CSV table of C-alpha atoms and ligand atoms in Angstrom, one decimal:
chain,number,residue,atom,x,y,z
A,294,UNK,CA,-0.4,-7.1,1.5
A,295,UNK,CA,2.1,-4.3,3.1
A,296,UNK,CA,0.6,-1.2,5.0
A,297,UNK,CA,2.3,1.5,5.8
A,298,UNK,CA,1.2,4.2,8.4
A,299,UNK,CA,-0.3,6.6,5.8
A,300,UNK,CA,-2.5,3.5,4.4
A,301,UNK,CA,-5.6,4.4,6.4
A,302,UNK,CA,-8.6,6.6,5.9
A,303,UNK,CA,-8.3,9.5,8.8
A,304,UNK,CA,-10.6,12.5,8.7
A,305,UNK,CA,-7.8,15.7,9.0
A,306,UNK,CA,-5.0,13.5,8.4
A,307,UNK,CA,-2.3,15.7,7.1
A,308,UNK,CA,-0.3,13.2,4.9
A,309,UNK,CA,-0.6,15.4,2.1
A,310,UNK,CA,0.8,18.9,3.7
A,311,UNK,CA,3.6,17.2,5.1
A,312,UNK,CA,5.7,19.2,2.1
A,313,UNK,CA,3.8,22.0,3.3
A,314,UNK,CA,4.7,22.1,7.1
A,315,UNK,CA,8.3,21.2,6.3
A,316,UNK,CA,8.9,24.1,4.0
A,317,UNK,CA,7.3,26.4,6.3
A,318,UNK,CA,9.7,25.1,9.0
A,319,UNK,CA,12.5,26.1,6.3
A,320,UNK,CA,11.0,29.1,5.3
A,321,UNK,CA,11.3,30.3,9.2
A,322,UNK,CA,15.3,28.6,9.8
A,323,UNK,CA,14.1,26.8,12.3
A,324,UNK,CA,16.8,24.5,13.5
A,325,UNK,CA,15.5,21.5,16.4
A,326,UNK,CA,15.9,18.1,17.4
A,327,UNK,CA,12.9,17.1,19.2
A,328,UNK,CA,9.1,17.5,17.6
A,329,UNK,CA,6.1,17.1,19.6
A,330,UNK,CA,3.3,16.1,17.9
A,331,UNK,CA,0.0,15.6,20.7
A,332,UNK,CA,-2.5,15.5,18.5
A,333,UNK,CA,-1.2,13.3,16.3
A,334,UNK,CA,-4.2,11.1,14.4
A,335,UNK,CA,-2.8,9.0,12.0
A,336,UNK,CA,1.1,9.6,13.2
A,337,UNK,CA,2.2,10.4,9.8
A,338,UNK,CA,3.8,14.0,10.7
A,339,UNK,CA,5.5,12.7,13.9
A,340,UNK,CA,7.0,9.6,11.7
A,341,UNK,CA,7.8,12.3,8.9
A,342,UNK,CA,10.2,14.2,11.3
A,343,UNK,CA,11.4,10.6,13.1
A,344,UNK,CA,12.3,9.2,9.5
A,345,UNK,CA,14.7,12.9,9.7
A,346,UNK,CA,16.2,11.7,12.5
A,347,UNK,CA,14.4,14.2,15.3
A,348,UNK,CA,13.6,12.9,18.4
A,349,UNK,CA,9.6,12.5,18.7
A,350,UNK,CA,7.0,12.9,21.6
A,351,UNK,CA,4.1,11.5,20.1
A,352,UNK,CA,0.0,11.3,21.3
A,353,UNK,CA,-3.6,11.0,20.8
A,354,UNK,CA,-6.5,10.4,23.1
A,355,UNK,CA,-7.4,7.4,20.8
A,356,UNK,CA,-6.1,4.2,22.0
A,357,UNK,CA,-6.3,2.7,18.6
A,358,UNK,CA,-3.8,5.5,17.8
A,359,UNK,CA,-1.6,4.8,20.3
A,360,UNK,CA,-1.3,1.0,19.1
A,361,UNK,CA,-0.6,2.3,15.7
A,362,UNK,CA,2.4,4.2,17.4
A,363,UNK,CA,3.4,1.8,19.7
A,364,UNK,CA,3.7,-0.9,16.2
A,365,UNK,CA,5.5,1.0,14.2
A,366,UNK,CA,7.5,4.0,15.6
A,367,UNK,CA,8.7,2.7,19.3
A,368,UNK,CA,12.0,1.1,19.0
A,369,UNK,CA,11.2,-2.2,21.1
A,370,UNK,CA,12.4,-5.7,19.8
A,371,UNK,CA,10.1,-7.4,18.0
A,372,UNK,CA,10.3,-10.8,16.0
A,373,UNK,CA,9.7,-10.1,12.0
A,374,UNK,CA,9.2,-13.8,11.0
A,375,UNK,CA,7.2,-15.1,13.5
A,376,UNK,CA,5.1,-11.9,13.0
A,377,UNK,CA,4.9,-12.8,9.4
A,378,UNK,CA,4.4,-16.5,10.4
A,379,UNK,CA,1.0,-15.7,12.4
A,380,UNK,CA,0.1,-13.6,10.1
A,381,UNK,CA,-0.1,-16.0,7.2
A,382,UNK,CA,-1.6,-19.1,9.5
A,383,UNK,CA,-4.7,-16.4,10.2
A,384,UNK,CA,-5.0,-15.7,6.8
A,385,UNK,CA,-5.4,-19.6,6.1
A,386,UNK,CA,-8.5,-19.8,8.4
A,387,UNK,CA,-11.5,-21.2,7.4
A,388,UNK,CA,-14.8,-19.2,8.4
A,389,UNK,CA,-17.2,-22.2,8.6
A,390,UNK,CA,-14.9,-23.5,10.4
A,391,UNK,CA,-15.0,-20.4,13.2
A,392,UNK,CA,-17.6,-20.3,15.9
A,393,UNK,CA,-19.5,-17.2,16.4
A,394,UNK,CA,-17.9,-14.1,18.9
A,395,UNK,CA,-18.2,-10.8,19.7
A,396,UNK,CA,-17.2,-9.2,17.1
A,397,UNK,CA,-19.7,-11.2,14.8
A,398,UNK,CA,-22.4,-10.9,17.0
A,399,UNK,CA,-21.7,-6.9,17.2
A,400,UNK,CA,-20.1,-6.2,13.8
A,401,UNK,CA,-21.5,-8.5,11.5
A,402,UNK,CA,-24.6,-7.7,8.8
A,403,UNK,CA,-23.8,-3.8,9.0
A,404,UNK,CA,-19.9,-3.1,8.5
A,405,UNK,CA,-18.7,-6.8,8.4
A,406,UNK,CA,-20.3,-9.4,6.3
A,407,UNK,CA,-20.8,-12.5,8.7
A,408,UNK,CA,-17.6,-14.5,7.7
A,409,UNK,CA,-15.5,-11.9,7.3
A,410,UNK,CA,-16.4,-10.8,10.8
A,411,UNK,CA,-16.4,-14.2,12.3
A,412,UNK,CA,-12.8,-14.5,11.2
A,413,UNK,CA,-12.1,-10.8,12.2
A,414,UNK,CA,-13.4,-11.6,15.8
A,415,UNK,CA,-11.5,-14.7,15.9
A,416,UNK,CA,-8.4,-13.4,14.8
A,417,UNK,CA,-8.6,-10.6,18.0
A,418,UNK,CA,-8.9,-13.2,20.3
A,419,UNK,CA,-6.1,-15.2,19.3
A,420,UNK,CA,-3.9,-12.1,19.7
A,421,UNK,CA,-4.9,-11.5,23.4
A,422,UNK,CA,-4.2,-15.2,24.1
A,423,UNK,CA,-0.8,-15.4,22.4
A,424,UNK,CA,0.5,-12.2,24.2
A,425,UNK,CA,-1.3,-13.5,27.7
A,426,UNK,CA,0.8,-16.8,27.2
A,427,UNK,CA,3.7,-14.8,26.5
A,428,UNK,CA,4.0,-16.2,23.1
A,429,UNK,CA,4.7,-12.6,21.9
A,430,UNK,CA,5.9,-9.7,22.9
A,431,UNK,CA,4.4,-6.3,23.8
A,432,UNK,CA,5.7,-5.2,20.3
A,433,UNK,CA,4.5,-8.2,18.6
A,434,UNK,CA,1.1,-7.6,20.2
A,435,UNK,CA,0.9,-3.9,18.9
A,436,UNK,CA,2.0,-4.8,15.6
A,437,UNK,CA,-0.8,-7.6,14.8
A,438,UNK,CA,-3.6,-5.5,16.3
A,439,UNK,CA,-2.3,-2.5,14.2
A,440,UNK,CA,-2.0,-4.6,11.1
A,441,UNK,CA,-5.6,-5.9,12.0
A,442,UNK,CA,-6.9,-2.3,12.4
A,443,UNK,CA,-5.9,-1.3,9.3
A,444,UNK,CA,-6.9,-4.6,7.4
A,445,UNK,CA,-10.7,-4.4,8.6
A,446,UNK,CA,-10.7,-1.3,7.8
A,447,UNK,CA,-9.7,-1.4,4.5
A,448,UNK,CA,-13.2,-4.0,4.1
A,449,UNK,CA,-15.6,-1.9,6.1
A,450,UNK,CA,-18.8,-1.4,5.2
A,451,UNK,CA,-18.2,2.4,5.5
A,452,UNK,CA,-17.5,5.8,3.6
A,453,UNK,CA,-14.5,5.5,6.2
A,454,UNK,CA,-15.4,6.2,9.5
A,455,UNK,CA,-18.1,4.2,11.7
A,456,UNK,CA,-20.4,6.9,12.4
A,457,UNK,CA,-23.0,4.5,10.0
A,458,UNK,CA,-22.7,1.4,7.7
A,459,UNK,CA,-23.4,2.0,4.4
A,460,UNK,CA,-27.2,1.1,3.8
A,461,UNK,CA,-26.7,-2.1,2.0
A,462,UNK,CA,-26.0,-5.4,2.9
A,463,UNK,CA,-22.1,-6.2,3.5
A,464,UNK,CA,-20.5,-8.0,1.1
A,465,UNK,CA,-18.2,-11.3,1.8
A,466,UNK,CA,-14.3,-9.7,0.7
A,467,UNK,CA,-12.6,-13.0,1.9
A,468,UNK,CA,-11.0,-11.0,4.9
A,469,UNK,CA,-6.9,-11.4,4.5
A,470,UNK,CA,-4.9,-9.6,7.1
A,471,UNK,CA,-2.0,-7.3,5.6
A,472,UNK,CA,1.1,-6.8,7.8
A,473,UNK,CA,2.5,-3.5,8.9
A,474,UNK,CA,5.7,-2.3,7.1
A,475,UNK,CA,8.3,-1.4,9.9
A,476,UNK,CA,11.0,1.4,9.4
A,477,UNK,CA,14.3,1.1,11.3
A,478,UNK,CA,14.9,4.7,12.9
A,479,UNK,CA,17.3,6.6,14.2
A,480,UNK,CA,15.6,9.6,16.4
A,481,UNK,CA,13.9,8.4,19.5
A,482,UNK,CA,10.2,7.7,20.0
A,483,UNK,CA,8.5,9.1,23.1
A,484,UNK,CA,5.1,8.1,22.9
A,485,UNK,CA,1.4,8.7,24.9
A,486,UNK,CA,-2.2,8.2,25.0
A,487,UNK,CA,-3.6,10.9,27.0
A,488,UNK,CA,-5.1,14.4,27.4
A,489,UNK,CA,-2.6,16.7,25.2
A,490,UNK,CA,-3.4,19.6,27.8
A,491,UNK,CA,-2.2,17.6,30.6
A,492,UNK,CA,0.9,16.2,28.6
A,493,UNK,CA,2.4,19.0,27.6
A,494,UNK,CA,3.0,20.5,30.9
A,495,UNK,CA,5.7,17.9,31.2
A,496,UNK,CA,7.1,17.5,28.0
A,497,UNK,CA,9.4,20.1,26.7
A,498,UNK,CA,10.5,20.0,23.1
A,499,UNK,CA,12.0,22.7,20.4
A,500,UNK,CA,9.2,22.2,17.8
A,501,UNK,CA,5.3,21.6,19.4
A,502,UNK,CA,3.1,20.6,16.5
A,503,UNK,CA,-0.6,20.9,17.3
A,504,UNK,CA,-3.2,19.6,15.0
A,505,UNK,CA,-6.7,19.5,17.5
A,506,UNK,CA,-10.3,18.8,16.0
A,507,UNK,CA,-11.7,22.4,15.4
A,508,UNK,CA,-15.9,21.4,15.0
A,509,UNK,CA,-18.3,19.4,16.9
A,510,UNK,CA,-17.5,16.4,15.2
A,511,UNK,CA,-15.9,13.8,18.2
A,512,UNK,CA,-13.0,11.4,16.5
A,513,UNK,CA,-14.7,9.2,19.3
A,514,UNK,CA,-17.3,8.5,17.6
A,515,UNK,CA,-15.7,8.1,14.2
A,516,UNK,CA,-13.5,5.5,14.8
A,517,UNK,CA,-15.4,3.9,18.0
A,518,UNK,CA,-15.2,0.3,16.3
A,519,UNK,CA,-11.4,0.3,15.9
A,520,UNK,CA,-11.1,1.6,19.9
A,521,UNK,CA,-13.3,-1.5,20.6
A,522,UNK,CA,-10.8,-3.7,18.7
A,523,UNK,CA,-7.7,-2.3,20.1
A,524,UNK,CA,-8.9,-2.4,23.8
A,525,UNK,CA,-11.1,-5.5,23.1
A,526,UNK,CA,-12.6,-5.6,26.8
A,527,UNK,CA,-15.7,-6.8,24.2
A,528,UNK,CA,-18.0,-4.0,26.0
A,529,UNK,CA,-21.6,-3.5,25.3
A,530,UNK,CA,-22.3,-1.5,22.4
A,531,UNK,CA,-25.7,0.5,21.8
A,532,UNK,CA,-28.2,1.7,19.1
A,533,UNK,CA,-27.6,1.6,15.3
A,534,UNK,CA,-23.9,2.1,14.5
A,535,UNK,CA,-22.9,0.4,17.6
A,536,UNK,CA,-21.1,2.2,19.6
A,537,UNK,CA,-19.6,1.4,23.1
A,538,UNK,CA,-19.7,4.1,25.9
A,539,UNK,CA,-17.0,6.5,25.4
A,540,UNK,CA,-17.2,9.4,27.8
A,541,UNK,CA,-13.7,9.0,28.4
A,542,UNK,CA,-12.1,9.4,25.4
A,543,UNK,CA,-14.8,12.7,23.9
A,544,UNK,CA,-12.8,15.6,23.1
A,545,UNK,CA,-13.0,19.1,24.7
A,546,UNK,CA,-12.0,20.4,21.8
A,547,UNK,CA,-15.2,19.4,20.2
A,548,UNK,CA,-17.3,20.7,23.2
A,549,UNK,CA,-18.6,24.5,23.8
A,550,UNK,CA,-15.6,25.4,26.1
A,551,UNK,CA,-13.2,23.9,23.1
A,552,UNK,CA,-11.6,27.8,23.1
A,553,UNK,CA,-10.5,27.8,26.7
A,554,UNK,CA,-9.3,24.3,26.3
A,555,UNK,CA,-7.2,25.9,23.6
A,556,UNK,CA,-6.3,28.7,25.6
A,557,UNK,CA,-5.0,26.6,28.4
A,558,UNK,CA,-3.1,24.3,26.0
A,559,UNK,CA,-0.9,27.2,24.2
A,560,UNK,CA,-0.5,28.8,27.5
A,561,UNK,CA,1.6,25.4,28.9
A,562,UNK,CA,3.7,24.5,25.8
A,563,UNK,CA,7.0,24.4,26.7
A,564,UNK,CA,8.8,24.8,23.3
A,565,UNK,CA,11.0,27.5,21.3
A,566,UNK,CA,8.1,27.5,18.6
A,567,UNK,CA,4.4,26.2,18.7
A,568,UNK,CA,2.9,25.4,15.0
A,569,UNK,CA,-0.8,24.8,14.8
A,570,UNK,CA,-2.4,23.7,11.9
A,571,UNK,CA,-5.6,25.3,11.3
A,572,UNK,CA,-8.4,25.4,8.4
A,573,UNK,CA,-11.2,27.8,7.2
A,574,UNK,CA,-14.4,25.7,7.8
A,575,UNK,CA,-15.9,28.4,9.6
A,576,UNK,CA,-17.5,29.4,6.3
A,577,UNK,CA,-19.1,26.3,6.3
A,578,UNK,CA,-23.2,25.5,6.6
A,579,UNK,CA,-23.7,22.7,8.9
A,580,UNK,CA,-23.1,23.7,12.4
A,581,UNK,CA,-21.5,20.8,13.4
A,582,UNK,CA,-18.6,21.4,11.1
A,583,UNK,CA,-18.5,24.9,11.9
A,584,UNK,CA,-15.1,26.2,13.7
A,585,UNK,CA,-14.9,26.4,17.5
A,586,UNK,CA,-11.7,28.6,17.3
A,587,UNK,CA,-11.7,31.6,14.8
A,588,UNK,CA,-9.2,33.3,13.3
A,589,UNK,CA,-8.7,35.9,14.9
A,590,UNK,CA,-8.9,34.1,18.1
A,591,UNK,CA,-6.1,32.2,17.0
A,592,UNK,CA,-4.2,34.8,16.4
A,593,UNK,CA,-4.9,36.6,19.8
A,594,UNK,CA,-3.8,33.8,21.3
A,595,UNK,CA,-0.7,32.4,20.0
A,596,UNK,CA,0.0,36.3,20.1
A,597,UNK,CA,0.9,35.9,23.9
A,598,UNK,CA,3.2,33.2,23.6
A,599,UNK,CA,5.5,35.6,21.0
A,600,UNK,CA,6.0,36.7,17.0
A,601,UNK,CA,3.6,34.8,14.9
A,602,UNK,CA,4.1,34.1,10.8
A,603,UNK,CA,0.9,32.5,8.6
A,604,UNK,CA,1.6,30.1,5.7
A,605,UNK,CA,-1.5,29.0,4.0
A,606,UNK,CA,-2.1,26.7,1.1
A,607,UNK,CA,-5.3,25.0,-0.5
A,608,UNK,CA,-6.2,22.0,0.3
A,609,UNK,CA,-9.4,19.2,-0.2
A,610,UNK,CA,-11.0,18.1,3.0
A,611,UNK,CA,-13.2,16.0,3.9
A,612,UNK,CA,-17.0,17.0,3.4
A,613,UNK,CA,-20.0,15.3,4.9
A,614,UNK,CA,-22.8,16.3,2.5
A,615,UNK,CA,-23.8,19.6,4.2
A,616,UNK,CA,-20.4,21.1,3.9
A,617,UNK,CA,-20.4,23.3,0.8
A,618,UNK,CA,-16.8,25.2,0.4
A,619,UNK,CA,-15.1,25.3,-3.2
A,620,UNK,CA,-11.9,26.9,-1.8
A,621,UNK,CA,-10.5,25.7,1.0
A,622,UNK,CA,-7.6,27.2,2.5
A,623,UNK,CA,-5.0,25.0,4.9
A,624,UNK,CA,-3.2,27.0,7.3
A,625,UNK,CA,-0.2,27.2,9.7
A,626,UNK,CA,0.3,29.4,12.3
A,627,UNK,CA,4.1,29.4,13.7
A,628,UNK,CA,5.0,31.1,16.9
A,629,UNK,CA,8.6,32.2,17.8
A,630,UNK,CA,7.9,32.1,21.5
A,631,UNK,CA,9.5,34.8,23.8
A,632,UNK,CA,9.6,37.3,20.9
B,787,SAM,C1,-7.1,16.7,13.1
B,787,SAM,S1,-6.8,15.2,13.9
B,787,SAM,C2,-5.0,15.0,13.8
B,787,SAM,C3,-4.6,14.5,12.5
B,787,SAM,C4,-3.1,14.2,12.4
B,787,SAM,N1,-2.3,15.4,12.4
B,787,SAM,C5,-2.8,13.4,11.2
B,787,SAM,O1,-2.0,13.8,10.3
B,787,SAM,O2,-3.3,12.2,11.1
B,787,SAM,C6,-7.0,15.5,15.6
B,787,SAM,C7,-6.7,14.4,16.6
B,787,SAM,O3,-6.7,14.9,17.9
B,787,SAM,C8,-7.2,13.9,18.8
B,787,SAM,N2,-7.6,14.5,20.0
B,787,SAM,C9,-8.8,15.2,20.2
B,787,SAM,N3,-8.8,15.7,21.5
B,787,SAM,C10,-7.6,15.4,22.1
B,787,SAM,C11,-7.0,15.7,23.3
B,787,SAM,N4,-7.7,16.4,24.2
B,787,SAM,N5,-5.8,15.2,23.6
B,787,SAM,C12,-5.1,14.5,22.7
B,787,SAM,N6,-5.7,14.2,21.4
B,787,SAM,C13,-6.9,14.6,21.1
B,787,SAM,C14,-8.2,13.1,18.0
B,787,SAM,O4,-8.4,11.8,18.4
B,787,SAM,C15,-7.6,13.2,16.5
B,787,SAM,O5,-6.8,12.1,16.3
């Protein structure tokens, strides 16, 4: 099984406006060679403008993210067939055969049936020891734990994110893990796992593409079981869905304050034009999907950085249950700075 980087469930990924962004970029004559993108999820519109040929500074507050980066858009020398080779000895593993771990004392019986989650557990392990002995390298160590990370979650006992389990049993899937299809580049990679309002105060880039959360709803706790998996310091993890403690990585974005955070952030981008992604769910019902940032906040702000131009399209999203909104309008905000 190949995975690519768009092969993964993300809540507000933007795979599917990636036509959209570019042909506003177009549409404005912007010409650049580096994109910042420090917000960037699933990587896919970072790796969009890499696969151009622009140089990329790429980040998320995720570490799980950053792995995913760090496998498939850095340009570090990895080995392809001994990847391959330790990819296909996992798969040949034998659950009866694999003691219990972590991961199937945690996991297993609500998003992992136990075998699958055995192996799964197993399979982490391994990993750490190989790159700790030095039998791989720091690319080689990204790239299994991405193509693990996208493999379990591919069998997860979820709608797609770990907020809950589904509420029935797990079934057994026979847990293979696919291996991540690597690009060859030719822009550079500049990549981070940190606070975007701290990074950008020393990046400086022609294009800054920001994409933040715009409700209550913290990534944190949406994806807490692939964090685990990436980090694996094998932490405690609490109540029903099992999550770890993760005060570090909540989101100010997500939190009362999340306009000032905003405000702060536009006000230290160093770029010649900032392009925020934005969409309408302020219409919507449940509260904790409701927008932190309106429109005409937006606008006010981006205002003071220089000339700003709207493109909007429509556009699915994801809906929880509460969420009610037929049309839903996807929009970009781009701001000439100094104008
Ligand atoms: C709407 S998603 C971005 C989706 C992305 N454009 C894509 O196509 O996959 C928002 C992202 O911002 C990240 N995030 C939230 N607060 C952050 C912060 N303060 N600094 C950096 N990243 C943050 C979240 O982890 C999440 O991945």
């Amino acid at each position: 099984m190949e995975l690519n980087i768009e092969n993964r469930r993300y809540i507000g990924n933007k795979r599917k406006l990636l036509n959209f962004i570019d042909d506003a970029i177009k549409q404005e004559d912007i010409e650049f060679n580096t994109f910042g993108d420090v917000f960037s999820g699933t990587g896919v519109v970072a790796e969009y403008f890499l696969d151009k040929g622009k140089d990329i500074y790429v980040n998320d507050i995720l570490y799980s993210n950053y792995v995913v980066y760090k496998a498939i858009l850095s340009n570090e020398k990895y080995d392809e067939e001994k990847v391959k080779y330790i990819i296909n000895e996992y798969n040949k593993l034998k659950p009866a055969n694999i003691k219990e771990n972590y991961f199937s004392d945690n996991f297993s019986g609500n998003y992992y049936h136990y075998d699958d989650a055995k192996k799964i557990g197993f399979i982490r392990e391994d990993i750490e020891n190989k790159y700790n002995n030095k039998e791989i390298n720091e690319r080689e160590h990204y790239i299994l734990i991405s193509s693990l990370l996208y493999s379990i979650d591919k069998i997860a006992n979820t709608v797609g994110h770990y907020e809950s389990f589904l509420n029935k049993e797990p079934e057994y899937k026979n847990f293979e893990m696919g291996f991540m299809n690597l690009k060859k580049y030719n822009g550079k990679s500049y990549i981070f796992n940190e606070d975007a309002n701290n990074l950008v105060k020393r990046i400086d880039v022609d294009v800054m593409y920001i994409d933040p959360p715009y409700n209550a709803r913290q990534y944190a706790n949406f994806y807490h079981l692939l964090e685990n998996v990436a980090h694996w310091e094998k932490p405690p993890v609490f109540n029903k869905a099992k999550k770890m403690k993760r005060d570090s990585i909540m989101s100010e974005y997500c939190k009362s304050n999340a306009k000032a955070v905003f405000e702060d952030l536009i006000e230290n981008i160093k770029a010649k034009y900032i392009i925020v992604s934005y969409n309408n769910t302020y219409e919507a019902k449940s509260t904790s999907s409701i927008n932190s940032i309106s429109y005409e906040d937006m606008i006010n702000i981006l205002n003071k950085r220089g000339k700003v131009s709207i493109y909007e399209t429509d556009y699915k999203f994801f809906n929880s249950g509460k969420t009610n909104l037929d049309k839903h309008k996807e929009r970009l905000f781009i701001c000439k700075v100094g104008e």
